[in-house]
Coordinates of C-alpha atoms (C1' of nucleotides) in Angstrom, one line a residue:
Chain C
M1 CA -23.3 -73.6 178.8
L2 CA -23.6 -70.2 177.2
N3 CA -25.7 -67.3 178.4
M4 CA -27.0 -69.0 181.5
N5 CA -28.1 -65.6 182.8
Y6 CA -31.1 -65.5 180.4
Q7 CA -34.2 -67.6 180.8
H8 CA -37.1 -68.1 178.4
R9 CA -34.8 -69.5 175.8
D10 CA -35.6 -73.1 176.9
I11 CA -32.4 -74.4 175.4
M12 CA -31.6 -76.8 178.2
P13 CA -34.9 -78.8 178.2
E14 CA -34.9 -79.1 174.5
L15 CA -31.3 -80.2 174.4
R16 CA -32.1 -83.0 176.7
A17 CA -34.7 -84.5 174.3
R18 CA -32.5 -84.0 171.4
R19 CA -31.4 -86.9 169.2
M20 CA -28.0 -86.8 167.6
E21 CA -28.1 -85.9 164.0
R22 CA -26.4 -84.1 161.3
S23 CA -28.0 -81.9 158.7
P24 CA -28.4 -83.8 155.6
G25 CA -29.2 -80.7 153.5
V26 CA -29.1 -82.6 150.2
G27 CA -32.2 -84.3 149.0
Q28 CA -31.6 -87.7 150.2
A29 CA -33.0 -90.5 148.1
V30 CA -36.3 -91.6 149.6
N31 CA -38.6 -94.1 148.0
L32 CA -41.2 -91.6 147.1
L33 CA -43.4 -94.1 145.1
S34 CA -44.1 -97.7 145.0
P35 CA -43.1 -99.4 141.7
E36 CA -46.8 -99.6 140.8
Q37 CA -47.2 -95.9 141.4
Q38 CA -44.1 -95.1 139.4
I39 CA -45.7 -96.8 136.4
R40 CA -48.8 -94.9 136.8
L41 CA -46.9 -91.7 137.0
Q42 CA -44.7 -92.5 134.0
S43 CA -47.9 -92.9 131.9
I44 CA -48.4 -89.2 132.1
A45 CA -44.7 -88.2 132.1
T46 CA -42.2 -87.7 129.3
L47 CA -38.5 -88.3 129.6
A48 CA -36.1 -85.6 128.8
D49 CA -32.3 -85.6 128.7
V50 CA -30.5 -82.5 129.9
P51 CA -26.9 -81.8 129.0
R52 CA -24.3 -80.6 131.7
G53 CA -25.3 -77.0 132.6
G54 CA -28.6 -77.3 130.7
L55 CA -31.7 -75.5 131.9
I56 CA -34.6 -77.6 133.3
F57 CA -36.8 -74.8 134.2
G58 CA -36.3 -71.0 134.6
E59 CA -37.2 -68.6 137.3
G60 CA -40.0 -66.4 136.2
N61 CA -41.4 -68.7 133.5
P62 CA -44.8 -70.2 133.6
A63 CA -44.8 -73.5 135.5
D64 CA -46.5 -76.0 133.4
L65 CA -44.5 -79.0 134.3
L66 CA -43.3 -80.6 137.5
F67 CA -40.1 -82.6 137.3
V68 CA -38.7 -85.8 138.9
M69 CA -35.0 -86.5 138.6
A70 CA -34.3 -89.8 137.0
R71 CA -30.6 -89.6 136.7
G72 CA -27.8 -87.1 137.5
M73 CA -27.8 -84.1 139.7
A74 CA -29.6 -80.8 139.4
R75 CA -29.1 -77.5 141.1
I76 CA -32.0 -75.3 142.2
S77 CA -31.1 -71.7 142.6
R78 CA -32.6 -68.2 143.0
V79 CA -31.1 -64.8 142.6
S80 CA -31.6 -62.2 145.3
L81 CA -32.4 -58.6 144.9
S82 CA -28.7 -57.8 145.4
G83 CA -27.9 -59.8 142.5
R84 CA -26.2 -62.8 144.2
R85 CA -27.3 -66.3 143.6
Q86 CA -28.4 -68.7 146.3
V87 CA -28.4 -72.4 145.6
M88 CA -31.4 -73.7 147.4
A89 CA -30.6 -77.4 146.9
F90 CA -29.1 -80.1 144.9
K91 CA -31.5 -82.7 143.7
M92 CA -30.7 -86.3 143.0
A93 CA -32.6 -89.3 141.5
G94 CA -36.1 -89.5 142.9
D95 CA -36.3 -85.9 144.0
L96 CA -39.1 -83.6 142.9
L97 CA -38.4 -80.2 141.5
G98 CA -40.0 -77.3 139.9
Y99 CA -42.6 -76.3 142.4
P100 CA -44.6 -73.3 141.1
E101 CA -45.7 -70.2 143.0
Q102 CA -48.8 -68.8 141.5
G103 CA -48.2 -70.7 138.3
I104 CA -44.7 -69.4 138.0
Y105 CA -41.3 -71.0 138.7
V106 CA -39.6 -69.1 141.5
N107 CA -36.3 -71.0 141.2
T108 CA -34.1 -72.0 138.3
G109 CA -33.2 -75.6 137.8
R110 CA -30.1 -76.6 136.0
A111 CA -28.3 -79.9 135.4
V112 CA -25.0 -80.0 137.2
S113 CA -24.0 -83.2 135.4
A114 CA -25.8 -84.6 132.4
A115 CA -29.2 -85.6 133.7
T116 CA -32.4 -87.2 132.8
V117 CA -35.7 -85.9 134.2
Y118 CA -39.3 -86.9 134.0
R119 CA -41.5 -84.0 132.8
I120 CA -45.0 -84.2 134.3
P121 CA -47.8 -81.8 133.2
W122 CA -49.6 -80.4 136.2
R123 CA -52.9 -80.8 134.6
K124 CA -52.6 -84.5 134.2
L125 CA -51.0 -84.8 137.6
S126 CA -53.8 -83.0 139.5
V127 CA -56.3 -85.3 137.8
L128 CA -54.3 -88.3 138.8
L129 CA -53.9 -87.1 142.4
R130 CA -57.6 -86.5 142.7
R131 CA -58.3 -90.2 141.9
D132 CA -55.5 -91.8 143.8
P133 CA -55.4 -90.9 147.5
E134 CA -52.4 -93.1 148.0
M135 CA -50.4 -91.2 145.5
H136 CA -51.7 -88.0 146.9
T137 CA -50.3 -88.9 150.3
S138 CA -47.0 -89.8 148.7
F139 CA -46.7 -86.4 147.3
L140 CA -47.7 -84.8 150.7
T141 CA -45.0 -87.0 152.3
R142 CA -42.5 -85.8 149.7
M143 CA -43.4 -82.2 150.3
A144 CA -43.0 -82.7 154.0
F145 CA -39.6 -84.1 153.4
D146 CA -38.7 -81.0 151.4
V147 CA -39.9 -78.9 154.4
R148 CA -37.6 -80.7 156.6
Q149 CA -34.7 -80.5 154.2
A150 CA -35.2 -76.7 153.9
Q151 CA -35.4 -76.4 157.7
K152 CA -32.1 -78.1 158.1
R153 CA -30.6 -75.7 155.7
I154 CA -32.0 -72.9 157.8
M155 CA -30.3 -74.4 160.8
A156 CA -27.0 -74.6 159.0
L157 CA -27.1 -71.1 157.6
G158 CA -28.3 -69.6 160.8
Q159 CA -26.1 -71.3 163.2
Q160 CA -22.9 -72.7 161.6
N161 CA -19.8 -71.0 160.4
V162 CA -18.6 -71.7 156.9
A163 CA -16.2 -74.6 158.0
Q164 CA -19.2 -76.3 159.7
R165 CA -21.5 -75.9 156.7
L166 CA -18.9 -77.2 154.3
S167 CA -18.2 -80.2 156.6
S168 CA -21.9 -80.9 156.9
F169 CA -22.2 -80.9 153.1
L170 CA -19.2 -83.2 152.6
L171 CA -20.6 -85.7 155.1
D172 CA -23.9 -85.5 153.4
L173 CA -22.5 -86.2 150.0
M174 CA -20.7 -89.3 151.5
E175 CA -24.2 -90.9 151.8
Y176 CA -24.4 -91.2 148.1
S177 CA -22.6 -94.0 146.4
D178 CA -22.6 -92.0 143.2
F179 CA -20.1 -89.6 144.7
Y180 CA -18.3 -91.5 147.5
E181 CA -16.2 -94.5 147.1
P182 CA -15.7 -95.9 150.6
Q183 CA -12.7 -98.2 149.8
R184 CA -10.5 -95.3 148.8
C185 CA -12.4 -92.7 150.8
Q186 CA -12.7 -90.7 147.7
L187 CA -15.5 -88.2 147.4
S188 CA -16.2 -86.8 143.9
L189 CA -17.3 -83.2 143.9
Q190 CA -19.1 -82.5 140.6
L191 CA -19.6 -78.9 141.6
T192 CA -17.6 -75.7 140.9
R193 CA -16.3 -73.7 143.8
F194 CA -19.1 -71.3 142.9
D195 CA -21.8 -73.8 143.2
L196 CA -20.5 -74.7 146.5
A197 CA -20.1 -71.2 147.7
D198 CA -23.6 -70.2 146.6
Y199 CA -25.1 -73.3 148.3
L200 CA -23.2 -72.5 151.5
G201 CA -23.8 -68.8 151.5
T202 CA -20.3 -67.8 151.1
T203 CA -17.7 -67.0 148.4
P204 CA -15.6 -69.2 146.3
E205 CA -12.5 -67.8 147.9
T206 CA -13.6 -68.7 151.3
V207 CA -14.5 -72.2 150.3
V208 CA -11.0 -72.8 149.0
R209 CA -9.5 -71.4 152.1
I210 CA -11.6 -73.7 154.2
L211 CA -10.7 -76.6 152.2
A212 CA -7.1 -75.7 152.6
R213 CA -7.6 -75.5 156.3
L214 CA -9.3 -78.9 156.5
E215 CA -6.5 -80.4 154.5
H216 CA -3.9 -78.8 156.7
D217 CA -5.7 -80.2 159.8
G218 CA -5.6 -83.7 158.2
L219 CA -9.3 -84.0 157.8
I220 CA -9.3 -84.2 154.0
R221 CA -6.9 -84.2 151.2
R222 CA -7.4 -82.5 147.8
L223 CA -6.4 -85.0 145.2
T224 CA -7.7 -82.6 142.5
A225 CA -10.0 -79.7 142.7
R226 CA -13.0 -81.9 142.3
L227 CA -11.8 -85.0 144.0
L228 CA -11.3 -85.2 147.8
E229 CA -10.0 -87.9 150.0
I230 CA -11.9 -88.0 153.3
R231 CA -9.3 -88.8 155.9
D232 CA -11.2 -88.2 159.0
A233 CA -14.9 -88.2 158.8
D234 CA -15.3 -88.3 162.6
G235 CA -13.2 -85.2 162.8
L236 CA -15.5 -83.4 160.3
A237 CA -18.5 -84.4 162.4
R238 CA -16.8 -83.2 165.5
L239 CA -16.4 -79.7 164.0
L240 CA -20.2 -79.5 164.1
E241 CA -20.4 -79.6 167.9
E242 CA -18.3 -76.4 168.2
R243 CA -19.7 -73.0 168.5
R244 CA -20.0 -70.8 165.5
R245 CA -17.2 -68.7 166.6
T246 CA -14.2 -69.7 168.7
G247 CA -13.6 -66.7 170.9
Chain U
M30 CA -22.2 -56.5 138.1
L31 CA -20.0 -58.5 140.3
N32 CA -17.8 -61.3 139.1
M33 CA -18.3 -60.8 135.5
N34 CA -15.2 -62.9 134.8
Y35 CA -17.1 -66.1 135.8
Q36 CA -19.6 -67.7 133.5
H37 CA -21.8 -70.6 134.3
R38 CA -23.5 -68.8 137.2
D39 CA -26.3 -67.6 135.0
I40 CA -27.0 -64.7 137.2
M41 CA -27.8 -62.2 134.4
P42 CA -30.5 -64.1 132.6
E43 CA -32.2 -65.1 135.8
L44 CA -32.1 -61.6 137.1
R45 CA -33.9 -60.4 134.0
A46 CA -36.8 -62.6 134.5
R47 CA -37.0 -61.7 138.1
R48 CA -40.0 -60.1 139.7
M49 CA -39.5 -57.6 142.5
E50 CA -40.3 -59.2 145.8
R51 CA -39.2 -59.1 149.4
S52 CA -38.8 -62.2 151.6
P53 CA -41.9 -62.6 153.6
G54 CA -40.4 -65.1 156.0
V55 CA -43.3 -65.1 158.4
G56 CA -46.2 -67.5 157.7
Q57 CA -48.5 -65.1 156.1
A58 CA -52.2 -65.7 156.6
V59 CA -53.4 -67.7 153.7
N60 CA -56.9 -69.1 153.4
L61 CA -56.0 -72.6 153.8
L62 CA -59.5 -74.0 154.0
S63 CA -63.0 -73.1 152.8
P64 CA -65.5 -72.4 155.6
E65 CA -67.1 -75.7 154.9
Q66 CA -63.8 -77.5 155.3
Q67 CA -63.0 -75.7 158.4
I68 CA -66.1 -77.1 160.0
R69 CA -65.2 -80.6 158.9
L70 CA -61.7 -80.1 160.3
Q71 CA -63.1 -78.8 163.6
S72 CA -65.2 -81.8 164.0
I73 CA -62.0 -83.8 164.6
A74 CA -60.0 -81.1 166.5
T75 CA -60.0 -79.8 170.0
L76 CA -59.3 -76.3 171.1
A77 CA -56.6 -75.5 173.5
D78 CA -55.5 -72.2 175.1
V79 CA -51.8 -71.8 175.7
P80 CA -50.4 -69.1 178.0
R81 CA -47.6 -66.8 177.0
G82 CA -44.4 -68.9 176.8
G83 CA -46.3 -72.1 177.1
L84 CA -45.3 -75.3 175.3
I85 CA -47.4 -76.4 172.3
F86 CA -45.2 -79.4 171.3
G87 CA -41.7 -80.4 172.2
E88 CA -38.8 -81.5 170.2
G89 CA -38.2 -85.2 170.6
N90 CA -41.7 -86.1 171.8
P91 CA -44.0 -88.4 169.9
A92 CA -46.1 -86.4 167.4
D93 CA -49.6 -87.5 167.8
L94 CA -51.2 -84.2 167.0
L95 CA -51.0 -81.5 164.3
F96 CA -51.8 -77.9 165.2
V97 CA -53.5 -75.0 163.6
M98 CA -53.1 -71.6 165.0
A99 CA -56.4 -70.1 165.9
R100 CA -55.2 -67.0 167.7
G101 CA -51.9 -65.4 168.8
M102 CA -48.4 -66.1 167.7
A103 CA -46.2 -69.1 168.2
R104 CA -42.5 -69.7 167.7
I105 CA -41.1 -72.8 166.1
S106 CA -37.5 -73.5 167.1
R107 CA -34.8 -76.2 167.2
V108 CA -31.5 -76.5 169.0
S109 CA -28.4 -77.3 167.1
L110 CA -25.6 -79.6 168.1
S111 CA -23.6 -76.7 169.3
G112 CA -26.4 -75.9 171.7
R113 CA -27.7 -72.7 170.1
R114 CA -31.4 -72.2 169.3
Q115 CA -32.6 -71.4 165.8
V116 CA -36.1 -70.0 165.5
M117 CA -37.4 -71.6 162.3
A118 CA -40.5 -69.5 162.0
F119 CA -43.2 -67.5 163.7
K120 CA -46.7 -68.9 163.1
M121 CA -49.9 -66.8 163.0
A122 CA -53.6 -67.6 162.8
G123 CA -54.3 -70.1 160.1
D124 CA -50.8 -71.5 160.0
L125 CA -50.0 -75.3 160.5
L126 CA -47.5 -76.4 163.0
G127 CA -46.1 -79.6 164.5
Y128 CA -45.0 -81.6 161.4
P129 CA -43.6 -84.9 162.5
E130 CA -40.4 -86.6 161.3
Q131 CA -40.8 -90.4 161.8
G132 CA -43.5 -89.9 164.4
I133 CA -41.5 -87.4 166.4
Y134 CA -41.6 -83.7 166.6
V135 CA -38.3 -82.2 165.5
N136 CA -39.1 -78.7 166.5
T137 CA -40.4 -77.1 169.7
G138 CA -43.5 -74.8 169.4
R139 CA -44.1 -72.2 172.0
A140 CA -46.7 -69.5 172.3
V141 CA -45.0 -66.1 172.1
S142 CA -48.1 -64.3 173.2
A143 CA -51.2 -66.1 174.7
A144 CA -52.5 -68.2 172.0
T145 CA -55.3 -70.7 171.0
V146 CA -54.7 -73.7 168.9
Y147 CA -56.6 -76.4 167.3
R148 CA -55.2 -79.9 168.1
I149 CA -55.8 -82.5 165.4
P150 CA -55.0 -86.1 166.0
W151 CA -53.1 -87.5 163.0
R152 CA -55.1 -90.7 162.9
K153 CA -58.4 -88.9 162.4
L154 CA -56.8 -86.5 160.0
S155 CA -55.4 -89.1 157.8
V156 CA -58.7 -90.8 157.5
L157 CA -60.3 -87.5 156.7
L158 CA -57.8 -86.8 154.0
R159 CA -58.2 -90.1 152.4
R160 CA -61.9 -89.4 151.9
D161 CA -61.6 -85.9 150.9
P162 CA -59.4 -85.1 147.9
E163 CA -60.2 -81.4 148.1
M164 CA -58.9 -81.1 151.7
H165 CA -56.1 -83.3 150.7
T166 CA -55.1 -80.8 148.0
S167 CA -55.5 -77.9 150.5
F168 CA -52.9 -79.6 152.8
L169 CA -50.6 -80.1 149.8
T170 CA -50.9 -76.5 148.9
R171 CA -50.3 -75.4 152.5
M172 CA -47.2 -77.6 152.6
A173 CA -46.0 -76.1 149.4
F174 CA -46.5 -72.7 150.9
D175 CA -44.3 -73.8 153.9
V176 CA -41.6 -75.0 151.5
R177 CA -41.6 -71.5 149.8
Q178 CA -41.4 -69.8 153.3
A179 CA -38.5 -71.9 154.2
Q180 CA -36.8 -71.1 150.9
K181 CA -37.1 -67.5 151.5
R182 CA -35.4 -67.8 154.9
I183 CA -32.6 -69.7 153.2
M184 CA -32.2 -66.8 150.8
A185 CA -32.2 -64.3 153.7
L186 CA -29.7 -66.3 155.8
G187 CA -27.5 -67.2 152.9
Q188 CA -27.3 -63.8 151.2
Q189 CA -28.2 -60.9 153.5
N190 CA -26.3 -59.3 156.3
V191 CA -28.0 -58.8 159.7
A192 CA -29.3 -55.3 158.9
Q193 CA -31.0 -56.6 155.8
R194 CA -32.5 -59.6 157.6
L195 CA -33.8 -57.5 160.3
S196 CA -35.2 -54.9 157.8
S197 CA -36.9 -57.7 155.9
F198 CA -38.5 -59.1 159.0
L199 CA -39.8 -55.6 160.1
L200 CA -41.3 -55.1 156.7
D201 CA -42.9 -58.6 156.9
L202 CA -44.5 -57.8 160.2
M203 CA -45.9 -54.6 158.8
E204 CA -48.2 -56.8 156.7
Y205 CA -50.0 -57.9 159.8
S206 CA -52.7 -55.6 161.2
D207 CA -52.3 -57.3 164.5
F208 CA -48.8 -55.8 164.9
Y209 CA -48.7 -52.7 162.7
E210 CA -50.9 -49.6 163.0
P211 CA -50.5 -47.6 159.8
Q212 CA -51.8 -44.3 161.2
R213 CA -49.1 -43.9 163.7
C214 CA -46.6 -46.1 161.8
Q215 CA -46.2 -48.2 165.0
L216 CA -44.9 -51.7 164.8
S217 CA -45.4 -53.7 167.9
L218 CA -42.8 -56.4 168.4
Q219 CA -44.0 -59.0 170.7
L220 CA -40.6 -60.7 170.8
T221 CA -37.6 -60.5 173.0
R222 CA -34.3 -59.6 171.4
F223 CA -33.4 -63.2 171.9
D224 CA -36.2 -64.4 169.8
L225 CA -35.3 -61.9 167.2
A226 CA -31.7 -62.9 167.3
D227 CA -32.4 -66.5 167.1
Y228 CA -34.7 -66.0 164.3
L229 CA -32.2 -63.9 162.3
G230 CA -29.3 -66.2 163.1
T231 CA -27.4 -63.5 165.1
T232 CA -27.0 -62.4 168.7
P233 CA -29.1 -60.1 170.9
E234 CA -26.4 -57.6 171.1
T235 CA -26.1 -57.3 167.3
V236 CA -29.8 -56.9 167.0
V237 CA -29.7 -54.0 169.4
R238 CA -26.8 -52.4 167.6
I239 CA -28.5 -52.7 164.3
L240 CA -31.7 -51.2 165.7
A241 CA -29.7 -48.4 167.0
R242 CA -28.1 -47.8 163.6
L243 CA -31.4 -47.9 161.8
E244 CA -32.7 -45.3 164.4
H245 CA -29.6 -43.2 163.8
D246 CA -30.2 -43.3 160.1
G247 CA -33.7 -42.1 160.5
L248 CA -35.3 -45.3 159.3
I249 CA -37.1 -46.2 162.6
R250 CA -37.5 -44.9 166.1
R251 CA -37.5 -47.0 169.2
L252 CA -40.5 -45.8 171.3
T253 CA -39.9 -48.6 173.7
A254 CA -37.9 -51.8 173.4
R255 CA -40.9 -53.6 172.0
L256 CA -42.6 -50.7 170.1
L257 CA -41.1 -49.2 167.0
E258 CA -42.1 -46.3 164.8
I259 CA -41.4 -47.1 161.2
R260 CA -40.2 -43.8 159.8
D261 CA -39.0 -44.8 156.3
A262 CA -40.3 -48.1 155.0
D263 CA -38.9 -47.4 151.6
G264 CA -35.6 -46.9 153.1
L265 CA -35.7 -50.3 154.8
A266 CA -36.6 -51.8 151.5
R267 CA -33.7 -50.0 149.8
L268 CA -31.3 -51.7 152.2
L269 CA -32.2 -55.1 150.6
E270 CA -30.8 -54.1 147.3
E271 CA -27.3 -53.5 148.7
R272 CA -24.6 -56.1 148.8
R273 CA -24.1 -58.1 151.9
R274 CA -20.8 -56.4 152.5
T275 CA -19.9 -52.9 151.7
G276 CA -16.3 -53.1 150.7
Chain A
dC12 C1' -1.8 -75.4 121.6
dG13 C1' -3.9 -71.0 122.9
dT14 C1' -7.6 -68.9 125.2
dA15 C1' -10.9 -68.8 128.5
dA16 C1' -12.7 -70.5 132.7
dT17 C1' -11.6 -72.2 137.1
dC18 C1' -9.0 -72.7 141.1
dT19 C1' -5.8 -70.9 144.5
dT20 C1' -3.3 -67.8 147.3
dG21 C1' -2.3 -63.1 149.5
dA22 C1' -3.3 -58.5 151.6
dG23 C1' -6.3 -55.6 153.7
dT24 C1' -10.7 -54.3 156.0
dC25 C1' -15.0 -54.7 157.9
dA26 C1' -19.1 -57.1 160.1
dC27 C1' -20.3 -59.3 163.8
dG28 C1' -19.5 -62.5 167.7
dT29 C1' -17.8 -62.6 172.5
dC30 C1' -17.1 -60.9 176.9
dA31 C1' -18.2 -57.5 180.3
dA32 C1' -20.7 -53.9 182.7
dT33 C1' -24.6 -50.8 183.2
dT34 C1' -29.4 -49.4 182.7
dA35 C1' -34.2 -50.4 182.2
dA36 C1' -38.3 -53.2 182.7
dC37 C1' -41.0 -56.5 185.1
dG38 C1' -43.1 -58.9 188.4
dT39 C1' -44.0 -60.3 193.4
dG40 C1' -44.5 -60.1 198.1
dG41 C1' -44.6 -57.2 202.3
Chain L
dC12 C1' -48.0 -49.0 196.4
dC13 C1' -43.2 -49.4 196.8
dA14 C1' -38.7 -52.0 197.7
dC15 C1' -36.4 -55.6 195.8
dG16 C1' -34.9 -59.5 193.0
dT17 C1' -34.8 -61.2 188.4
dT18 C1' -34.9 -60.8 183.6
dA19 C1' -34.3 -58.1 179.5
dA20 C1' -32.1 -54.4 176.9
dT21 C1' -28.4 -51.6 175.9
dT22 C1' -23.8 -50.0 175.2
dG23 C1' -18.5 -50.5 175.1
dA24 C1' -14.2 -52.8 174.0
dC25 C1' -12.0 -56.1 171.4
dG26 C1' -10.7 -59.9 168.4
dT27 C1' -11.5 -62.6 164.5
dG28 C1' -14.0 -64.9 160.7
dA29 C1' -15.0 -64.0 156.4
dC30 C1' -15.7 -60.7 152.4
dT31 C1' -13.5 -57.8 148.7
dC32 C1' -10.0 -56.9 145.5
dA33 C1' -6.1 -58.5 143.0
dA34 C1' -2.9 -61.5 140.9
dG35 C1' -1.1 -65.9 139.7
dA36 C1' -1.5 -71.0 138.8
dT37 C1' -4.1 -74.6 136.9
dT38 C1' -7.3 -76.9 134.3
dA39 C1' -10.7 -77.4 130.5
dC40 C1' -11.7 -77.2 125.8
dG41 C1' -12.1 -75.9 120.9

DNA sequence: CGTAATCTTGAGTCACGTCAATTAACGTGG
DNA sequence: CCACGTTAATTGACGTGACTCAAGATTACG
């Protein structure tokens, strides 16, 4: 154990109670609404197709609409004062996006691949929620889910080195049948190295280097830049138990 | 601008629309509930005093209660697979804490200073929310606030170096009259270097070194280990505009 | 098929994590 | 109230992970 000489950090007792888990990070598909609720929601929503790279909503713009992913993948990002982009999350079918802050979008949402989204006007939604406690609770639950997702990213960014963060992300993506084909162990990355880097809080160069290292260590194989073969998922998972820095 | 040779990152357009803002990070006091609502909430809550360092709720335990800070400061933390602690947030009066995940607390909450909390049984709360759309919306709003807080931490951890993260945190704390006395420019840190380090995703040693550097640069002065004089708040804020790495 | 975007690799340097040792603060009991 | 043990804070030395800059290879696309 590290730093045994300091108390008050209560690491040991907390560790005992801990369940094994990885950090999903990506908005995992959760059944937000019952089919019946979905219909009611669709009655106030409009469908919109967004081309690859297309804008769904933009940081700084008035937030009249809330979005629900229907198909495809979207990237939620924000630009820091220093001018660098941070990708907050990738959103899949069923995920909510476009939360406002004081009536303004604080993030930018773009389609990574061609996508379809439901556009829901806030006005109509708030009326609906007021009349439908069950739907209201569903939204509360979804919001709580997003809090947890964000907290897992805080864990990753605060504790793990880049190799661990990347491994976590790959393992997360493997949960999605859209991206992972178990027979051939092939994981399809729809993202550029930049998207990856900005999501992981690093640089494209470092992402490439880490991928090269994982390949050298026999954990993955790069079939093409956007297509990986996962050769040792357990090995990737084992990385996560190591310390941030091996010194 | 950095990396002009790459498109598709839409940094420029987003930067344009960007408002100036720092990353609050700490749960800023927001009027969650109207006085009337507070009374209704207190009718199903019990008050509890927690001594310094005392446990409010523990990771892995069944989550029967939701908590609202009434007085003092609490620290929400989680331990990673590698055995290191990450402080997710510090919670002040008015903040909610103790969100469950599948009926279990995923974080540990402890009082940093002596604190008082409202303990609210989930059963009673859910009944109350079902009957009170206004209160329901208040909780939704609060949850949305927590999502934003978490996103700001993701920005900080993903983009900033330790000096920037620490500066952000100091500037955040200055918003609280409990900790900052504007006349003497004195900021009272109730936290150990460990709490600071685990919040900022770094080590106590590095925190100390950064504090020493900030002092050397005339931005702060260490009166004692837990009491700082803020000599140049603007200087601290200017740090945030710099790149993560000066190369 | 050419041009631009993306991906990859290399070289060099710095930020920061680790280990180790010293100093300061903080109870606690005699 | 002070000696003493324990915990926290600080500083130094050192190694390395990861960022920056730069250049080449590969892919995507009109």
